[in-house]
Short mmCIF file of C-alpha atoms in Angstrom, two decimals:
data_model
loop_
_atom_site.label_atom_id
_atom_site.label_comp_id
_atom_site.label_asym_id
_atom_site.label_seq_id
_atom_site.Cartn_x
_atom_site.Cartn_y
_atom_site.Cartn_z
CA PRO Y 292 -33.66 -2.26 72.29
CA ILE Y 293 -36.21 0.57 72.12
CA GLN Y 294 -39.61 -0.65 70.93
CA VAL Y 295 -42.36 1.61 69.64
CA GLU Y 296 -45.26 0.38 71.76
CA LEU Y 297 -48.65 1.33 70.40
CA ARG Y 298 -50.87 -0.09 73.10
CA GLY Y 299 -51.93 2.27 75.85
CA LEU Y 300 -51.54 5.52 73.85
CA THR Y 301 -54.50 7.85 73.95
CA PRO Y 302 -55.57 9.21 70.55
CA ASP Y 303 -54.90 12.84 71.43
CA MET Y 304 -51.24 12.02 72.09
CA VAL Y 305 -50.76 11.15 68.44
CA LEU Y 306 -53.57 12.46 66.24
CA GLN Y 307 -55.90 15.42 66.27
CA PRO Y 308 -58.54 15.08 63.50
CA GLU Y 309 -61.96 13.59 63.56
CA GLY Y 310 -61.73 9.84 63.13
CA ALA Y 311 -58.46 9.63 65.08
CA GLN Y 312 -59.94 7.02 67.41
CA ARG Y 313 -60.69 4.72 64.48
CA ILE Y 314 -57.26 5.25 62.88
CA LEU Y 315 -55.45 4.56 66.13
CA ARG Y 316 -57.48 1.39 66.65
CA ASP Y 317 -56.54 0.24 63.14
CA VAL Y 318 -52.85 0.88 63.79
CA ASP Y 319 -53.12 -0.79 67.19
CA ASP Y 320 -54.35 -3.93 65.46
CA LEU Y 321 -51.21 -3.77 63.31
CA SER Y 322 -48.78 -3.48 66.21
CA ALA Y 323 -48.30 -7.24 66.20
CA LEU Y 324 -46.71 -7.26 62.77
CA HIS Y 325 -45.97 -10.96 62.96
CA ASN Y 326 -49.72 -11.64 62.64
CA VAL Y 327 -49.83 -10.30 59.08
CA SER Y 328 -50.45 -13.17 56.64
CA TYR Y 329 -48.31 -12.46 53.60
CA HIS Y 330 -49.05 -14.00 50.23
CA LEU Y 331 -45.81 -15.46 48.84
CA LEU Y 332 -46.41 -14.96 45.13
CA ALA Y 333 -43.12 -16.47 43.93
CA GLY Y 334 -39.94 -17.91 45.44
CA SER Y 335 -39.14 -19.61 48.73
CA VAL Y 336 -37.45 -18.34 51.88
CA SER Y 337 -33.93 -19.72 52.31
CA PRO Y 338 -33.25 -21.59 55.58
CA HIS Y 339 -29.84 -19.87 55.67
CA LYS Y 340 -29.46 -16.25 56.74
CA LYS Y 341 -27.87 -14.12 54.01
CA PHE Y 342 -25.57 -11.12 54.27
CA LEU Y 343 -27.91 -8.66 52.52
CA THR Y 344 -31.60 -8.29 51.70
CA VAL Y 345 -32.46 -5.78 48.97
CA GLY Y 346 -36.06 -4.66 49.48
CA LEU Y 347 -38.36 -2.71 47.17
CA ALA Y 348 -42.10 -2.08 46.91
CA SER Y 349 -43.85 -1.73 43.57
CA VAL Y 350 -47.31 -0.53 42.53
CA ARG Y 351 -48.94 0.06 39.15
CA ARG Y 352 -47.72 3.35 37.67
CA PRO Y 353 -49.93 5.49 35.43
CA ARG Y 354 -46.91 5.77 33.06
CA GLY Y 355 -43.68 3.79 32.87
CA TYR Y 356 -42.83 0.34 34.24
CA TYR Y 357 -39.27 -0.12 35.49
CA LEU Y 358 -39.36 -3.15 37.81
CA PRO Y 359 -37.88 -5.71 35.35
CA ALA Y 360 -35.02 -3.34 34.45
CA THR Y 361 -34.29 -2.73 38.15
CA LEU Y 362 -34.18 -6.47 38.90
CA GLN Y 363 -32.04 -7.07 35.82
CA SER Y 364 -29.58 -4.42 37.05
CA LEU Y 365 -29.45 -5.92 40.57
CA PHE Y 366 -28.61 -9.38 39.25
CA LYS Y 367 -26.42 -8.41 36.27
CA GLN Y 368 -24.23 -6.07 38.31
CA SER Y 369 -23.46 -8.79 40.89
CA THR Y 370 -21.01 -11.68 40.65
CA GLU Y 371 -22.07 -15.25 41.34
CA GLU Y 372 -20.36 -15.07 44.76
CA GLU Y 373 -22.21 -11.85 45.61
CA LEU Y 374 -25.56 -13.33 44.52
CA GLN Y 375 -25.09 -16.21 46.95
CA GLU Y 376 -24.99 -13.69 49.82
CA MET Y 377 -28.06 -11.72 48.74
CA VAL Y 378 -31.84 -12.03 48.53
CA VAL Y 379 -34.10 -9.56 46.72
CA VAL Y 380 -37.63 -9.10 48.12
CA VAL Y 381 -40.27 -7.31 46.06
CA HIS Y 382 -43.51 -6.27 47.74
CA LEU Y 383 -46.11 -6.09 44.98
CA ALA Y 384 -48.35 -3.67 46.82
CA ASP Y 385 -50.97 -2.57 44.34
CA ALA Y 386 -54.59 -2.59 45.52
CA ASP Y 387 -55.52 -4.55 42.39
CA PRO Y 388 -54.78 -8.29 42.97
CA ILE Y 389 -55.05 -9.00 39.23
CA TRP Y 390 -52.20 -6.56 38.51
CA ASN Y 391 -50.09 -8.09 41.29
CA MET Y 392 -50.57 -11.61 39.92
CA HIS Y 393 -49.91 -10.52 36.34
CA VAL Y 394 -46.63 -8.85 37.35
CA ALA Y 395 -45.65 -11.82 39.56
CA THR Y 396 -46.20 -14.21 36.65
CA ASN Y 397 -44.21 -11.99 34.31
CA ILE Y 398 -41.29 -11.55 36.75
CA ALA Y 399 -41.29 -15.26 37.68
CA ARG Y 400 -40.94 -16.15 34.02
CA LYS Y 401 -38.17 -13.62 33.33
CA PHE Y 402 -36.17 -14.40 36.49
CA ALA Y 403 -37.01 -18.09 36.98
CA HIS Y 404 -33.35 -18.96 37.61
CA HIS Y 405 -33.06 -16.57 40.55
CA ILE Y 406 -36.44 -17.59 41.98
CA LEU Y 407 -35.45 -21.28 41.89
CA LEU Y 408 -32.20 -20.47 43.69
CA GLY Y 409 -34.04 -18.53 46.44
CA ARG Y 410 -32.53 -15.18 45.42
CA LEU Y 411 -35.81 -13.48 44.52
CA LEU Y 412 -39.04 -13.41 46.54
CA LEU Y 413 -42.29 -11.75 45.46
CA ILE Y 414 -44.70 -11.03 48.31
CA HIS Y 415 -48.01 -9.26 48.91
CA ALA Y 416 -49.58 -8.04 52.15
CA PRO Y 417 -53.39 -8.26 51.71
CA HIS Y 418 -55.34 -5.04 51.79
CA GLU Y 419 -57.38 -6.06 54.84
CA PHE Y 420 -54.29 -5.69 57.03
CA TYR Y 421 -53.87 -2.01 56.10
CA PRO Y 422 -55.05 0.80 58.39
CA THR Y 423 -57.63 3.16 56.95
CA LEU Y 424 -56.51 5.37 54.08
CA GLU Y 425 -59.59 7.62 54.20
CA GLY Y 426 -60.09 10.80 56.23
CA LEU Y 427 -56.37 11.23 56.94
CA LYS Y 428 -54.69 14.39 58.21
CA ARG Y 429 -53.75 16.78 55.41
CA ASN Y 430 -50.38 17.85 56.79
CA TYR Y 431 -48.41 20.39 54.71
CA ASN Y 432 -51.71 21.16 52.93
CA ASP Y 433 -51.13 18.18 50.62
CA PRO Y 434 -54.10 17.19 48.42
CA GLU Y 435 -56.13 14.30 49.78
CA GLU Y 436 -54.99 11.99 46.97
CA ARG Y 437 -51.34 12.74 47.69
CA VAL Y 438 -51.83 12.07 51.42
CA ARG Y 439 -53.50 8.73 50.66
CA PHE Y 440 -50.69 7.74 48.27
CA ARG Y 441 -47.79 8.56 50.63
CA SER Y 442 -49.59 7.10 53.67
CA LYS Y 443 -50.16 3.81 51.86
CA GLN Y 444 -46.54 3.84 50.71
CA ASN Y 445 -45.40 4.04 54.36
CA VAL Y 446 -47.49 0.97 55.17
CA ASP Y 447 -46.21 -0.84 52.04
CA TYR Y 448 -42.66 -0.35 53.31
CA ALA Y 449 -43.57 -1.25 56.91
CA PHE Y 450 -44.90 -4.66 55.82
CA LEU Y 451 -41.87 -5.19 53.59
CA LEU Y 452 -39.46 -4.39 56.44
CA ALA Y 453 -41.30 -6.68 58.86
CA PHE Y 454 -41.17 -9.55 56.36
CA ALA Y 455 -37.43 -9.07 55.73
CA ALA Y 456 -36.37 -8.77 59.39
CA ASN Y 457 -34.92 -12.30 59.71
CA LEU Y 458 -33.65 -12.94 56.19
CA SER Y 459 -30.17 -11.42 56.49
CA SER Y 460 -27.75 -9.40 58.62
CA TYR Y 461 -28.33 -6.14 56.71
CA TYR Y 462 -31.19 -4.62 54.74
CA LEU Y 463 -30.88 -2.25 51.77
CA MET Y 464 -33.86 -0.11 50.77
CA ILE Y 465 -34.20 0.85 47.11
CA GLU Y 466 -37.04 1.81 44.76
CA ASP Y 467 -38.39 -0.05 41.75
CA ASP Y 468 -36.74 2.28 39.21
CA VAL Y 469 -32.99 2.30 39.82
CA TRP Y 470 -29.72 1.30 38.16
CA CYS Y 471 -27.09 -0.35 40.37
CA ALA Y 472 -23.32 0.03 40.33
CA LYS Y 473 -21.23 -3.03 39.48
CA SER Y 474 -20.50 -5.11 42.61
CA PHE Y 475 -22.51 -2.84 44.90
CA LEU Y 476 -22.65 -5.62 47.53
CA THR Y 477 -18.83 -5.75 47.78
CA ALA Y 478 -18.78 -1.95 48.05
CA ILE Y 479 -21.31 -2.09 50.90
CA ARG Y 480 -19.23 -4.74 52.66
CA LYS Y 481 -16.20 -2.46 52.33
CA ALA Y 482 -18.14 0.48 53.73
CA LEU Y 483 -19.27 -1.60 56.72
CA ALA Y 484 -15.67 -2.61 57.39
CA SER Y 485 -14.63 1.05 57.43
CA HIS Y 486 -17.27 1.71 60.12
CA GLU Y 487 -16.57 -1.35 62.22
CA GLY Y 488 -16.67 -0.48 65.90
CA SER Y 489 -18.45 2.85 65.33
CA TYR Y 490 -22.14 3.46 66.00
CA TRP Y 491 -24.55 4.03 63.12
CA ALA Y 492 -28.27 3.59 62.46
CA THR Y 493 -28.37 4.33 58.71
CA LEU Y 494 -25.66 4.23 56.05
CA GLU Y 495 -26.51 5.92 52.76
CA PHE Y 496 -25.31 4.95 49.29
CA SER Y 497 -27.30 7.51 47.29
CA LYS Y 498 -28.35 11.09 47.92
CA LEU Y 499 -31.90 10.50 46.61
CA GLY Y 500 -35.03 9.86 48.71
CA TYR Y 501 -35.05 6.35 50.10
CA ILE Y 502 -32.77 4.83 47.48
CA GLY Y 503 -29.69 3.10 48.88
CA LYS Y 504 -30.43 3.29 52.63
CA LEU Y 505 -28.75 0.49 54.63
CA TYR Y 506 -30.03 -0.77 58.00
CA ARG Y 507 -29.09 -3.52 60.39
CA SER Y 508 -31.81 -6.16 60.10
CA SER Y 509 -32.09 -6.13 63.89
CA ASP Y 510 -33.51 -2.57 63.59
CA LEU Y 511 -36.19 -3.49 61.04
CA PRO Y 512 -39.01 -4.51 63.44
CA ARG Y 513 -38.97 -1.16 65.20
CA LEU Y 514 -38.54 0.76 61.94
CA ALA Y 515 -41.59 -1.09 60.57
CA ARG Y 516 -43.62 -0.18 63.66
CA PHE Y 517 -42.37 3.41 63.49
CA LEU Y 518 -43.60 3.76 59.88
CA LEU Y 519 -46.95 2.29 60.90
CA LEU Y 520 -47.37 4.54 63.89
CA PHE Y 521 -46.73 7.72 61.88
CA TYR Y 522 -47.92 6.46 58.49
CA GLN Y 523 -50.22 9.43 57.79
CA GLU Y 524 -47.95 12.17 59.12
CA MET Y 525 -45.35 12.68 56.37
CA PRO Y 526 -43.55 11.00 53.43
CA CYS Y 527 -41.42 7.93 54.07
CA ASP Y 528 -38.06 9.60 53.40
CA TRP Y 529 -38.83 12.23 56.05
CA LEU Y 530 -39.80 9.53 58.56
CA LEU Y 531 -36.50 7.74 57.87
CA VAL Y 532 -34.60 10.89 58.85
CA HIS Y 533 -36.57 11.10 62.13
CA PHE Y 534 -35.83 7.42 62.80
CA ARG Y 535 -32.09 7.97 62.33
CA LEU Y 536 -32.15 10.94 64.71
CA LEU Y 537 -34.17 9.01 67.31
CA LEU Y 538 -31.51 6.29 67.19
CA THR Y 539 -29.04 9.09 68.07
CA GLN Y 540 -27.15 9.22 64.77
CA LYS Y 541 -26.97 12.99 64.37
CA ASP Y 542 -25.05 13.26 61.10
CA VAL Y 543 -25.77 11.71 57.72
CA ILE Y 544 -23.21 9.04 56.82
CA ARG Y 545 -23.25 8.90 53.05
CA PHE Y 546 -20.69 7.11 50.93
CA LYS Y 547 -19.47 8.59 47.69
CA PRO Y 548 -19.60 7.84 44.84
CA SER Y 549 -23.24 6.73 44.96
CA LEU Y 550 -24.04 3.08 44.19
CA PHE Y 551 -27.58 3.61 42.90
CA GLN Y 552 -29.05 5.86 40.23
CA HIS Y 553 -32.67 6.81 39.62
CA MET Y 554 -33.75 5.63 36.15
CA GLY Y 555 -37.50 6.32 36.07
CA LEU Y 556 -38.80 9.29 34.13
CA TYR Y 557 -42.33 9.11 35.56
CA SER Y 558 -43.33 9.17 39.24
CA SER Y 559 -45.43 6.34 40.66
CA PHE Y 560 -47.78 9.08 41.93
CA GLN Y 561 -50.08 10.26 39.09
CA GLY Y 562 -47.36 9.61 36.47
CA THR Y 563 -45.85 13.09 36.76
CA VAL Y 564 -42.43 13.63 35.14
CA ASN Y 565 -39.64 13.05 37.66
CA ARG Y 566 -36.13 13.70 36.34
CA LEU Y 567 -34.29 13.09 39.63
CA GLU Y 568 -30.68 12.02 39.10
CA ASP Y 569 -27.76 11.45 41.47
CA ASP Y 570 -24.76 13.31 40.05
CA GLU Y 571 -22.44 11.32 42.34
CA PHE Y 572 -23.37 7.91 40.90
CA GLN Y 573 -20.46 5.79 39.65
CA ALA Y 574 -21.17 2.65 37.64
CA ASP Y 575 -18.14 0.68 38.91
CA ALA Y 576 -18.37 0.19 42.67
CA LEU Y 577 -15.14 -1.82 42.82
CA ASP Y 578 -13.26 1.45 42.55
CA LEU Y 579 -14.49 2.63 45.97
CA PRO Y 580 -11.77 3.67 48.44
CA ASP Y 581 -11.04 1.79 51.67
CA ASN Y 582 -10.54 4.82 53.95
CA PRO Y 583 -9.32 2.91 57.03
CA PRO Y 584 -10.57 4.05 60.48
CA ALA Y 585 -8.57 7.11 61.51
CA ALA Y 586 -8.31 10.22 63.65
CA PHE Y 587 -7.82 13.71 62.21
CA PHE Y 588 -5.79 16.81 63.03
CA THR Y 589 -5.34 20.18 61.35
CA SER Y 590 -3.31 23.24 62.29
CA MET Y 591 -5.80 25.46 60.42
CA SER Y 592 -8.76 27.11 62.15
CA VAL Y 593 -11.95 25.25 61.25
CA PHE Y 594 -14.84 27.33 59.89
CA GLU Y 595 -18.09 26.62 61.78
CA ASN Y 596 -18.90 22.89 61.66
CA TYR Y 597 -16.92 22.03 58.50
CA GLU Y 598 -14.66 19.74 60.52
CA PRO Y 599 -11.87 17.46 59.17
CA LEU Y 600 -13.95 14.25 59.33
CA LYS Y 601 -16.20 15.59 56.56
CA ALA Y 602 -13.39 15.38 54.03
CA TYR Y 603 -12.95 11.66 54.62
CA SER Y 604 -15.71 10.66 52.19
CA THR Y 605 -18.42 9.18 54.41
CA ALA Y 606 -19.70 12.24 56.28
CA GLU Y 607 -21.93 14.69 54.43
CA GLY Y 608 -20.17 17.94 53.50
CA TYR Y 609 -16.50 18.93 53.41
CA PHE Y 610 -13.63 20.43 55.44
CA TRP Y 611 -13.26 24.22 55.35
CA GLY Y 612 -10.16 25.76 56.92
CA LYS Y 613 -9.36 29.42 57.46
CA ASP Y 614 -6.15 31.20 56.46
CA PRO Y 615 -3.96 28.37 55.16
CA ALA Y 616 -0.32 29.39 55.28
CA ALA Y 617 2.97 27.75 54.29
CA GLY Y 618 3.48 24.91 56.78
CA SER Y 619 -0.24 24.43 57.60
CA VAL Y 620 -1.13 20.73 57.76
CA PHE Y 621 -4.12 18.40 57.59
CA SER Y 622 -3.25 14.98 59.04
CA ILE Y 623 -4.98 11.59 58.99
CA VAL Y 624 -3.69 9.17 61.62
CA PHE Y 625 -4.73 5.53 61.10
CA GLN Y 626 -5.91 3.43 64.02
CA GLN Y 627 -3.82 0.59 62.57
CA PRO Y 628 -0.84 0.82 60.18
CA ALA Y 629 -1.88 0.19 56.56
CA ARG Y 630 -0.22 -0.45 53.21
CA VAL Y 631 -1.41 2.53 51.18
CA THR Y 632 -1.52 1.94 47.41
CA ARG Y 633 -3.37 5.00 46.14
CA VAL Y 634 -4.50 8.40 47.38
CA ARG Y 635 -6.87 10.89 45.75
CA VAL Y 636 -7.58 14.34 47.22
CA ARG Y 637 -9.96 16.91 45.75
CA THR Y 638 -10.00 20.50 47.01
CA GLY Y 639 -12.18 23.52 46.22
CA SER Y 640 -15.87 23.56 45.23
CA ASN Y 641 -18.10 24.87 42.47
CA GLU Y 642 -19.53 27.51 44.81
CA ARG Y 643 -16.13 28.67 46.14
CA ARG Y 644 -13.83 28.24 43.17
CA GLY Y 645 -10.89 30.06 44.78
CA ASP Y 646 -10.85 27.95 47.95
CA PHE Y 647 -8.63 25.17 46.59
CA LEU Y 648 -5.08 24.22 47.58
CA HIS Y 649 -2.95 26.49 45.41
CA ALA Y 650 0.35 24.86 46.39
CA GLY Y 651 0.87 21.80 48.53
CA VAL Y 652 2.29 18.29 48.85
CA LEU Y 653 1.03 14.94 50.06
CA GLU Y 654 3.19 13.03 52.54
CA LEU Y 655 3.04 9.50 53.94
CA GLY Y 656 4.29 9.04 57.51
CA ARG Y 657 5.70 6.21 59.61
CA ARG Y 658 6.70 5.74 63.25
CA ARG Y 659 3.80 7.44 64.99
CA ARG Y 660 4.78 9.44 68.04
CA ALA Y 661 3.24 8.10 71.25
CA GLY Y 662 0.27 10.19 72.40
CA SER Y 663 0.62 12.45 69.37
CA TRP Y 664 -1.33 13.30 66.21
CA ASP Y 665 1.83 12.91 64.19
CA CYS Y 666 4.51 10.61 62.79
CA SER Y 667 8.24 11.14 63.15
CA ALA Y 668 9.25 10.26 59.56
CA TYR Y 669 7.50 11.54 56.41
CA THR Y 670 8.06 10.84 52.72
CA THR Y 671 6.76 13.35 50.17
CA VAL Y 672 5.03 11.38 47.41
CA GLY Y 673 3.76 14.16 45.14
CA THR Y 674 2.42 17.69 44.68
CA PHE Y 675 -1.06 19.09 44.12
CA GLU Y 676 -1.93 20.18 40.59
CA LYS Y 677 -4.81 22.69 40.28
CA GLY Y 678 -6.10 21.66 43.69
CA THR Y 679 -6.10 17.92 43.02
CA PHE Y 680 -3.77 15.07 43.97
CA GLU Y 681 -3.99 11.49 42.70
CA GLN Y 682 -1.28 8.86 42.67
CA ARG Y 683 -1.19 5.07 42.45
CA GLY Y 684 1.49 2.49 43.26
CA LEU Y 685 2.43 4.29 46.48
CA GLU Y 686 3.27 1.02 48.27
CA ARG Y 687 6.31 0.62 45.99
CA GLY Y 688 7.96 3.73 47.40
CA MET Y 689 7.41 2.96 51.08
CA PRO Y 690 9.50 0.51 53.11
CA GLY Y 691 6.53 -0.60 55.22
CA PRO Y 692 3.02 0.19 56.43
CA VAL Y 693 1.89 3.82 56.68
CA GLU Y 694 0.52 5.34 59.90
CA CYS Y 695 -0.10 8.94 58.82
CA VAL Y 696 -1.23 10.69 55.63
CA ARG Y 697 -0.54 14.42 55.63
CA ILE Y 698 -1.48 17.30 53.36
CA ARG Y 699 1.01 20.16 53.78
CA VAL Y 700 0.50 23.69 52.42
CA THR Y 701 3.72 24.99 50.82
CA GLN Y 702 2.71 28.56 50.04
CA ASP Y 703 0.60 31.24 51.77
CA GLN Y 704 -2.78 31.87 50.15
CA SER Y 705 -5.39 34.54 50.85
CA GLU Y 706 -8.35 32.23 50.08
CA TRP Y 707 -9.55 29.69 52.62
CA LEU Y 708 -9.16 25.96 51.92
CA ILE Y 709 -11.95 23.51 51.14
CA ILE Y 710 -10.96 19.82 51.11
CA GLN Y 711 -13.85 18.16 49.33
CA SER Y 712 -12.77 14.53 49.63
CA ILE Y 713 -9.83 12.35 50.64
CA ASP Y 714 -9.89 8.81 49.26
CA ILE Y 715 -7.35 6.18 50.32
CA TRP Y 716 -6.92 2.68 48.92
CA THR Y 717 -5.00 -0.02 50.80
CA VAL Y 718 -3.93 -3.65 50.37
CA ALA Y 719 -3.81 -6.40 52.98
CA GLY Y 720 -0.49 -7.46 54.49
CA THR Y 721 2.32 -5.64 56.22
#
């Protein structure tokens, strides 16, 4: 694996301002992240590796305090079985040790059950391990205070990631002011299954900042070192985008609906009002589609890079086809036959209200033709109403597993066609 190696870099390769030599030396000392002595404020590390670590950092806010509500949501929205596969790690990262201990005592009392069962850990990385937060570069003309805040936040997360690297198979990054969807862990497991065998560096379960970003735990050491190396350059969410691109994942892979919602009204920086909300949040994650691995085909001309994959829920954006005519098709061909129980298709968009499917049907296909993007036998299961199709109980009308799902246009239309999302639910068995 690629490692960000700090030793041997000359200061001018990374930093320009006065004091760069000192900053680089500080970061160089941090390159051996395993030498950081964490204070374990509450909880004990399980000897067994879990499926998922949920990590968040928390500091004193000038206004608002959301950490207990966030932890309550994480635990309340999970079943007992899900909780057994999960550990929550909170990095209490305030510079004031009295505040950290006060919060740790408060949280340990409120969530004693989860701490005793090894499901909640409260940690602190001592201030002496931090690189300097004075005299930093003022990129983007940010005020000095803002630069110090976001630079420290990068280091807070770096220490958290390094601590969590061996706790589980996957790591989920959230903030200390979020609501969680019911059974979000099961939804994440489902999403991972849908991407089995395909390459990814980051899966996203919210459109906001660094809420709901999923990583393989094996990537955490280098992500931690990456945040440390560039800690003063830009905000953490920007660095996470660069990290994804460096790991050669070009496109955002974001699952909809979102599993996490921002609850805080006040920012942790200077207590400013922050009304960020994810309009794609859905409180019940068990209703997420399965969307089995598939290939795509359309007879319509594709506009720019709005390719068919983008309609299949996980890729950012949507499909946009030119000149749909009677007989035009959009086909999904499964890698493996599947028992389809429910299909939901949404077409059109708020910006292009006319670009919906004016007349069309949804068909399920069997007996895939060898070397073809098609099946030889189709059953029409319903028609589109005002650009939308949704039907359940589809397995009752099919004699066996489905290999193709096809949208067929039944009438010429002058407007182009946007397919916003295609959601498919399946059941096990053949």
